Short mmCIF file of N, CA and C in Angstrom, two decimals:
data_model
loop_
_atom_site.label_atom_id
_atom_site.label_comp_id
_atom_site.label_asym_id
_atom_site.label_seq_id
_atom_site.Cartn_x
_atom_site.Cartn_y
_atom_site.Cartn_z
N UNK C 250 -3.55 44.94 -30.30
CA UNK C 250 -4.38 44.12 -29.44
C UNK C 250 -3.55 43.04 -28.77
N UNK C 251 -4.15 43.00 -27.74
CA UNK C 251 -2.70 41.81 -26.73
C UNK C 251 -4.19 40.48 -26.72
N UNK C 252 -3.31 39.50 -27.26
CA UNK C 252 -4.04 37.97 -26.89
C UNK C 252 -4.58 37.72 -25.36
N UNK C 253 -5.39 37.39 -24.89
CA UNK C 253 -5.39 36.67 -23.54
C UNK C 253 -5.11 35.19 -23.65
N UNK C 254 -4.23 34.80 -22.99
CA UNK C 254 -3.76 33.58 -22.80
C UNK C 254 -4.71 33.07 -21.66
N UNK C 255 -5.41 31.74 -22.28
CA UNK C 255 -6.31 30.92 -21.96
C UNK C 255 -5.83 30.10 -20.64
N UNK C 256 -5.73 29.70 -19.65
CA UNK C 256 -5.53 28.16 -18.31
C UNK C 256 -6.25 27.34 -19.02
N UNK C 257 -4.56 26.24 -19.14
CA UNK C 257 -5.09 24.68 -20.04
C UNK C 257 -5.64 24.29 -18.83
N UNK C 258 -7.09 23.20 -19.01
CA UNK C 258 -7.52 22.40 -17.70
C UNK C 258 -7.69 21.33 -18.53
N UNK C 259 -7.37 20.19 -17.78
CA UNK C 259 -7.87 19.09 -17.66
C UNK C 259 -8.92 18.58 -17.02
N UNK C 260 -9.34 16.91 -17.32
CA UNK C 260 -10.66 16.27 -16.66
C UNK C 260 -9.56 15.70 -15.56
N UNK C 261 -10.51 15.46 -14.40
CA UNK C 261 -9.74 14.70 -13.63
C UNK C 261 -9.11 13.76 -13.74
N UNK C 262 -9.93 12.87 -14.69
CA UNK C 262 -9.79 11.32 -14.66
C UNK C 262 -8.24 11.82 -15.38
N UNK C 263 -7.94 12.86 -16.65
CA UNK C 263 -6.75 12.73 -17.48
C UNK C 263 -5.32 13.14 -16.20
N UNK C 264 -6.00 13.61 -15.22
CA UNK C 264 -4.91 14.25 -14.36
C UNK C 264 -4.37 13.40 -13.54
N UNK C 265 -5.55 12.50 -13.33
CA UNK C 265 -5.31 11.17 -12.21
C UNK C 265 -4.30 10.33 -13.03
N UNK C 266 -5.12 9.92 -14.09
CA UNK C 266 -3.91 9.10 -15.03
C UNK C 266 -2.48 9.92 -15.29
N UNK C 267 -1.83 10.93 -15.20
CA UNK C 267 -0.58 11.62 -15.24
C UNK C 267 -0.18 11.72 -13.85
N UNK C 268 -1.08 11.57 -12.87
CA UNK C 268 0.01 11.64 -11.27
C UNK C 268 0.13 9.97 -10.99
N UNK C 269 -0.83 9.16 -12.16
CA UNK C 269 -0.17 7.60 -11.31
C UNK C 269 -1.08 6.99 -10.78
N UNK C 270 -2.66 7.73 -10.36
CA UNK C 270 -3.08 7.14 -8.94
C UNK C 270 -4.93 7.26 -9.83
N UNK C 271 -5.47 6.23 -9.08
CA UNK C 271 -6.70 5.46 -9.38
C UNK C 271 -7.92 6.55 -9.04
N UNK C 272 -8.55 7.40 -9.91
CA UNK C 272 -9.35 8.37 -10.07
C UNK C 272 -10.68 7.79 -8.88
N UNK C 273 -11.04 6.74 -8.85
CA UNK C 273 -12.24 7.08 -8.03
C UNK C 273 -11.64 7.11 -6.24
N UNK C 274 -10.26 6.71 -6.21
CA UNK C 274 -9.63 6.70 -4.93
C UNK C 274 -9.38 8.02 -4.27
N UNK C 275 -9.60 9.24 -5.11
CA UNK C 275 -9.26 10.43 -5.16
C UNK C 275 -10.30 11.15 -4.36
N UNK C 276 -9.88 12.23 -3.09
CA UNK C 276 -10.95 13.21 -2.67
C UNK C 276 -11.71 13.56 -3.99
N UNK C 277 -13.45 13.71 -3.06
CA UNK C 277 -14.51 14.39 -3.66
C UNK C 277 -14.01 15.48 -4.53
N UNK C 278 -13.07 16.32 -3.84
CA UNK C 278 -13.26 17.98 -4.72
C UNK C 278 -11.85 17.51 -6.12
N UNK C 279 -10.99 16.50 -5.94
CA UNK C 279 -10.19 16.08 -7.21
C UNK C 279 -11.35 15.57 -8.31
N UNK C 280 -12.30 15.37 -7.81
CA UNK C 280 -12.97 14.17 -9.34
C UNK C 280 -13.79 15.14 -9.63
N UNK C 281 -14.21 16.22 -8.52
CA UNK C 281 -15.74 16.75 -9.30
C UNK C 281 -15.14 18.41 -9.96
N UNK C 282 -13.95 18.23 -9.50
CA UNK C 282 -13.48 19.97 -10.40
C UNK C 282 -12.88 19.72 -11.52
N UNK C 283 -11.75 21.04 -12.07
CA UNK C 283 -11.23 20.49 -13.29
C UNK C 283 -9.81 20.57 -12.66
N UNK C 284 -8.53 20.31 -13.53
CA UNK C 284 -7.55 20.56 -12.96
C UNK C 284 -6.69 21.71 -13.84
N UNK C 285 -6.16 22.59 -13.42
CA UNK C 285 -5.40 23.35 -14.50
C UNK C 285 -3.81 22.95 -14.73
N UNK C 286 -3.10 22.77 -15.37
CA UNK C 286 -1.98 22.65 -15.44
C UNK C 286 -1.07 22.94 -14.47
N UNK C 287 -1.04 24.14 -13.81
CA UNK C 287 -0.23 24.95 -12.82
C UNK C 287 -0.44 24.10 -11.49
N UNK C 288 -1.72 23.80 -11.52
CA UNK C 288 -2.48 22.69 -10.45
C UNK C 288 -1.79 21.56 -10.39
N UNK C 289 -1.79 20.94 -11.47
CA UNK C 289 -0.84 19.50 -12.04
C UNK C 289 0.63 19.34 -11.34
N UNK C 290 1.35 20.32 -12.05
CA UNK C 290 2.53 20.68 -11.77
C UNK C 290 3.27 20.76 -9.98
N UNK C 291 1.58 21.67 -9.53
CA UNK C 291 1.89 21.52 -8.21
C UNK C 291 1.97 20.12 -7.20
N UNK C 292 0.90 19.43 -7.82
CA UNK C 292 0.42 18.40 -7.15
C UNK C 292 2.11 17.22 -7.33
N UNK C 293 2.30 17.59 -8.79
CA UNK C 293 4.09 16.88 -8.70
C UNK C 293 4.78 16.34 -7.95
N UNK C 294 5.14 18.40 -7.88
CA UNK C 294 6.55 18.87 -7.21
C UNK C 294 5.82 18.50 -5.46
N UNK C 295 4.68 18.77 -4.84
CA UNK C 295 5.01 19.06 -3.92
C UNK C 295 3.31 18.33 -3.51
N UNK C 296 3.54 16.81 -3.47
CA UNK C 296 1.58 16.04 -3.22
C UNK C 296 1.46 16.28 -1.86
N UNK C 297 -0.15 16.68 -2.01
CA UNK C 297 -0.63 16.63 -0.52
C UNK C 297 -0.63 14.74 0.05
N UNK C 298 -0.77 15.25 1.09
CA UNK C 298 -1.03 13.73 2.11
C UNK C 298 -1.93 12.72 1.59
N UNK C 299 -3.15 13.35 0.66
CA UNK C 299 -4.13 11.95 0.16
C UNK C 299 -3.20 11.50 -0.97
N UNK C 300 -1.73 12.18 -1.90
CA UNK C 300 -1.77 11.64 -3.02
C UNK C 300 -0.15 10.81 -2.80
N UNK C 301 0.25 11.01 -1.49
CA UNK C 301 1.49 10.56 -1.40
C UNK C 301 0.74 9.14 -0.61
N UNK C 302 -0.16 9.20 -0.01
CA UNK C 302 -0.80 7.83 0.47
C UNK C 302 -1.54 7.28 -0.45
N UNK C 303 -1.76 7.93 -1.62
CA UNK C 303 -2.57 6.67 -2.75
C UNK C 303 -1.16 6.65 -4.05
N UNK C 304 -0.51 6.97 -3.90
CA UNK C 304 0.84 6.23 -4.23
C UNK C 304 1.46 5.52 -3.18
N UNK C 305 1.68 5.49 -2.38
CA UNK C 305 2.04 4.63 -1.25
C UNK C 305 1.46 3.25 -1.46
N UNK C 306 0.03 3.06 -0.98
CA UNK C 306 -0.42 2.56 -0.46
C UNK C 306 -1.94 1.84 -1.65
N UNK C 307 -2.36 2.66 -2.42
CA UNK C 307 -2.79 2.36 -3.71
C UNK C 307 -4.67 2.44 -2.98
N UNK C 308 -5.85 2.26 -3.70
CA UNK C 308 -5.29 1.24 -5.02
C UNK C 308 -4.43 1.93 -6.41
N UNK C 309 -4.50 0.93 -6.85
CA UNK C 309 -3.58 1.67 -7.72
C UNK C 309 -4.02 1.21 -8.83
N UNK C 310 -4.25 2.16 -10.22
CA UNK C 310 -4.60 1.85 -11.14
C UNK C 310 -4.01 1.00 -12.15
N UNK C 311 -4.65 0.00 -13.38
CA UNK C 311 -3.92 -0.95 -14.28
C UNK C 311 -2.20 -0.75 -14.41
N UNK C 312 -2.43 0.36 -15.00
CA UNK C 312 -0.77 0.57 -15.38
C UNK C 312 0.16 0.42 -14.12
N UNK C 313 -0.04 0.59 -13.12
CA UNK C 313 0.63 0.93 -11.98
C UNK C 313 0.56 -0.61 -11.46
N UNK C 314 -0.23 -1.41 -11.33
CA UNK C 314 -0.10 -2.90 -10.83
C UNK C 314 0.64 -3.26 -11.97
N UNK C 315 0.68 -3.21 -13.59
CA UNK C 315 1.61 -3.91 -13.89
C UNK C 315 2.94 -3.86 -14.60
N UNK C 316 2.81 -2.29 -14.24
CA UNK C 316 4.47 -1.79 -13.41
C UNK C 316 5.49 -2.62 -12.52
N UNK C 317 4.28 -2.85 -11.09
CA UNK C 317 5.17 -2.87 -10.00
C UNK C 317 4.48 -4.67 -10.37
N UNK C 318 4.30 -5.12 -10.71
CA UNK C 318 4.06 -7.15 -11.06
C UNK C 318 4.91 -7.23 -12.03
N UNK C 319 5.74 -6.08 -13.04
CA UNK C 319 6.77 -6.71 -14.05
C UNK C 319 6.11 -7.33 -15.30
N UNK C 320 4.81 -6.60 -15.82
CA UNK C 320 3.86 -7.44 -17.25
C UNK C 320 3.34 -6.08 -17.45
N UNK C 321 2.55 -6.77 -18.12
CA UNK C 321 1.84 -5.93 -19.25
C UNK C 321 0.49 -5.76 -18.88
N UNK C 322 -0.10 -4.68 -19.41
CA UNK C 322 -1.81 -4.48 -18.95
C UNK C 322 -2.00 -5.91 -19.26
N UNK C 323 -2.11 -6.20 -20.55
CA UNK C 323 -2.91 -7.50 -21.06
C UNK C 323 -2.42 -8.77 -20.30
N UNK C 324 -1.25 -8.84 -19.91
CA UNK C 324 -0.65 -10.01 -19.21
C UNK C 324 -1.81 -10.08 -17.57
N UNK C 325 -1.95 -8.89 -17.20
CA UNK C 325 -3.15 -8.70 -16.24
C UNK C 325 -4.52 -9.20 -16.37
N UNK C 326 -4.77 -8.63 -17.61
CA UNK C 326 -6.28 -9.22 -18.09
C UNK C 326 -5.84 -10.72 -18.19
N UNK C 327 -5.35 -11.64 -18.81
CA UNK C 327 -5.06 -12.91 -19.10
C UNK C 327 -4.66 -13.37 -17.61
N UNK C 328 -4.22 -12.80 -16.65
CA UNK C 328 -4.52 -13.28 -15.24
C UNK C 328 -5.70 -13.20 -14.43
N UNK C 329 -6.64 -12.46 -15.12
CA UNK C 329 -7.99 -12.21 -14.11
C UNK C 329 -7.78 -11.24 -13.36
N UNK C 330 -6.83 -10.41 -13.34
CA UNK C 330 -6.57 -9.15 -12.77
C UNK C 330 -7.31 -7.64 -13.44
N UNK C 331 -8.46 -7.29 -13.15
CA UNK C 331 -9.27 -6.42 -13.72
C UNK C 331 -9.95 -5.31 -12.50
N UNK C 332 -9.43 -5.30 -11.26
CA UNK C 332 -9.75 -4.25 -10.22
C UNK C 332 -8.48 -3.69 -10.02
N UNK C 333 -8.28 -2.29 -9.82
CA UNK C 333 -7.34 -1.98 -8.84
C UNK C 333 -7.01 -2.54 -7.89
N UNK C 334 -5.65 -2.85 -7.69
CA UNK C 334 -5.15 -3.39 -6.24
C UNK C 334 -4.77 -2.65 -5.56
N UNK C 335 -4.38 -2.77 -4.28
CA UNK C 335 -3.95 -2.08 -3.17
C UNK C 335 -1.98 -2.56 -3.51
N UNK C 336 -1.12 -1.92 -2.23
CA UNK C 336 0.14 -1.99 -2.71
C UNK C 336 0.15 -3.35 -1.88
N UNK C 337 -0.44 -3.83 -0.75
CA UNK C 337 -0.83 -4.92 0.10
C UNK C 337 -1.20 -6.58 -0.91
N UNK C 338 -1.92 -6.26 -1.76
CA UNK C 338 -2.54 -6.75 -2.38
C UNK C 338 -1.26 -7.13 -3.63
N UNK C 339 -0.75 -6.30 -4.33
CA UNK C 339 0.11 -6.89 -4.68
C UNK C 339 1.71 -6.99 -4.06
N UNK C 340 1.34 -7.01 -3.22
CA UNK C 340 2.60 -8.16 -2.27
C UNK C 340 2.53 -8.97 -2.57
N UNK C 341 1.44 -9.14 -1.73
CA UNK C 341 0.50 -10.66 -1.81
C UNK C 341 0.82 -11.26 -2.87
N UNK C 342 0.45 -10.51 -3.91
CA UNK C 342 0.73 -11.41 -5.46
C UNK C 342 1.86 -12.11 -5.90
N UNK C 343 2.93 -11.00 -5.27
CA UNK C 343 4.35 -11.40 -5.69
C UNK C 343 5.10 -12.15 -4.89
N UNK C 344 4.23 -12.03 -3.66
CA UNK C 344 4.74 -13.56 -2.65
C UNK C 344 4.26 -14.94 -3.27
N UNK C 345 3.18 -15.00 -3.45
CA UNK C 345 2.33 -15.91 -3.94
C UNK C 345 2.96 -16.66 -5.37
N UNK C 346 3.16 -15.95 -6.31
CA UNK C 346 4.05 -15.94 -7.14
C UNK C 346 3.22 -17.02 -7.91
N UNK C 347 1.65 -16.93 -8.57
CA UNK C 347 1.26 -18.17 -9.56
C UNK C 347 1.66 -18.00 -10.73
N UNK C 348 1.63 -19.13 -10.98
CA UNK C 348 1.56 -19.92 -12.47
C UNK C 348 1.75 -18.70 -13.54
N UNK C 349 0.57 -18.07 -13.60
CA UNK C 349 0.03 -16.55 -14.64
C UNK C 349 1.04 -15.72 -13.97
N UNK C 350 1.65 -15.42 -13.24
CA UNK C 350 2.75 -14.15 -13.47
C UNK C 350 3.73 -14.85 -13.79
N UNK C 351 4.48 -16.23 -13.13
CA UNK C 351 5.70 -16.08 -13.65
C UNK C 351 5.56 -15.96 -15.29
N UNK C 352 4.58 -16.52 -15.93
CA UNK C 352 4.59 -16.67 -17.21
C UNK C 352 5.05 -15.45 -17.90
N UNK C 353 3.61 -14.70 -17.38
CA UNK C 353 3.78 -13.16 -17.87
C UNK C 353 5.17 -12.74 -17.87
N UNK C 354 5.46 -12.89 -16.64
CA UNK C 354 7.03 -12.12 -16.05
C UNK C 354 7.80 -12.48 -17.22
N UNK C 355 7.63 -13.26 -17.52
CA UNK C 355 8.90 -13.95 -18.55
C UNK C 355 8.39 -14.06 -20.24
N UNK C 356 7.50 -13.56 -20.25
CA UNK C 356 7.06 -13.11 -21.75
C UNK C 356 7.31 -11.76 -21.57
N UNK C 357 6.59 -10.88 -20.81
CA UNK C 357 7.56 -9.53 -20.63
C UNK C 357 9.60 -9.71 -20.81
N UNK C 358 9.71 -10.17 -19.93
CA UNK C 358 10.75 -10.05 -20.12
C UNK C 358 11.81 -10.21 -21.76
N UNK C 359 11.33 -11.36 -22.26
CA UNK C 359 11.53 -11.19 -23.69
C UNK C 359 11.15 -10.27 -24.56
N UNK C 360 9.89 -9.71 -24.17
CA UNK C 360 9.62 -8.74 -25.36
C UNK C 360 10.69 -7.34 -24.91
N UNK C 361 10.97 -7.37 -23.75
CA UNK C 361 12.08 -6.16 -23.56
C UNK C 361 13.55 -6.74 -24.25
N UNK C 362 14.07 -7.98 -24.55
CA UNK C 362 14.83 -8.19 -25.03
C UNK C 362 15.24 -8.27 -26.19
N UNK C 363 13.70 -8.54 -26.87
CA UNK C 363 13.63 -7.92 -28.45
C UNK C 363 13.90 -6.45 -28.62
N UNK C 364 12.91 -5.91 -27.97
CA UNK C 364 13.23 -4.70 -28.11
C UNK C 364 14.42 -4.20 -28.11
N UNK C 365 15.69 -4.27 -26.90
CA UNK C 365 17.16 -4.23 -27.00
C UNK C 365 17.46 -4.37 -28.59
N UNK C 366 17.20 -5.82 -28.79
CA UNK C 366 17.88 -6.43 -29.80
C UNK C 366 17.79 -5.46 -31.01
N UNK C 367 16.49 -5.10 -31.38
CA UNK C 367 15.73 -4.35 -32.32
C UNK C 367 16.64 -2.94 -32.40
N UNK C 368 17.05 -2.52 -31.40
CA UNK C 368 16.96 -1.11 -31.24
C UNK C 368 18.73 -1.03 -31.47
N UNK C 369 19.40 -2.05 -31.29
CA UNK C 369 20.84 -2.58 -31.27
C UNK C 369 21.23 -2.56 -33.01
N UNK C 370 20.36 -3.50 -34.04
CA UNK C 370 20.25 -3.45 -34.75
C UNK C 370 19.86 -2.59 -35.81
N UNK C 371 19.61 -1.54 -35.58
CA UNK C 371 18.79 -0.13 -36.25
C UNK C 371 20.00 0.90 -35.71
N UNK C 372 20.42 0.53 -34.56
CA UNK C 372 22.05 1.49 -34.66
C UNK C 372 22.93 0.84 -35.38
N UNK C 373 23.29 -0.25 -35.59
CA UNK C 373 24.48 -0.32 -36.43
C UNK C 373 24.07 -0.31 -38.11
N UNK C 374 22.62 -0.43 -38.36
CA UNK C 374 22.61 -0.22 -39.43
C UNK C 374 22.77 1.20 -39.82
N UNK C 375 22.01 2.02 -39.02
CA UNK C 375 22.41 3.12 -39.12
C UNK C 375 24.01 3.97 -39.09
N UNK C 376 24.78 3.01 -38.42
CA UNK C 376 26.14 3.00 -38.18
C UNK C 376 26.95 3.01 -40.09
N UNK C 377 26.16 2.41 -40.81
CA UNK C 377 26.47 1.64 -42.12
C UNK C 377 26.14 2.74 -43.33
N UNK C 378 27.10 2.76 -43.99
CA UNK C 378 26.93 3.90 -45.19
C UNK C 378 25.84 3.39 -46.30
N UNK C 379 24.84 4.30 -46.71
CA UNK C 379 24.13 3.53 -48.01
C UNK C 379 24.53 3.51 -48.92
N UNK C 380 24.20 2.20 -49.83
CA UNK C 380 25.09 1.88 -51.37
C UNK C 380 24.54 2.56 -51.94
#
């Protein structure tokens, strides 16, 4: 007997979140179908015109504003930042440059320096023979 091999699909919303880009910003026929993997893959290697302009141009979902702002989801929430922005929109932000990002900016930035540090430290111990 030969198996039939099943097409993995996804929900939109999980597909939207793996290409980057803000699920309700998405054509009608992306939110209301499913996506199959092969689908995924395509959309990758080779995006139509709505998905290279909602990466472009946004909005753009949490993770993706605080990507390109240099923080953290939560550093967002603790700014009042809770809609998708446009890529316009956070210009704006990073021209503007208040109070709540540089902060963020620079509590991010330390916790990436721990991390270094952390990860620096766990190689040379590992570097170290056990007694």
């Amino acid at each position: 007997m030969k198996s039939q091999q099943t097409t993995q699909t996804m929900k939109p919303a999980t597909a939207a979140k793996k290409l980057g880009v803000y699920l309700e910003a998405t054509p009608a026929e992306f939110r209301e179908g499913v996506v199959s993997r092969a689908e995924l893959n395509a959309l990758q290697t080779d995006p139509p015109e709505w998905l290279r302009e909602l990466r472009r141009n946004g909005p753009h979902p949490r993770p993706v504003v605080a990507a390109k702002l240099g923080v953290s989801n939560s550093g967002l929430a603790r700014g009042g930042i809770t809609e998708p922005l446009t890529t316009a929109q956070i210009e704006a932000l990073k021209a503007e440059n208040p109070e709540w990002l540089r902060k963020e900016r620079a509590t991010q930035a330390e916790v990436r320096k721990e991390a270094v540090r952390l990860k620096e430290r766990k190689a040379e111990q590992g570097d170290r023979p056990n007694p």
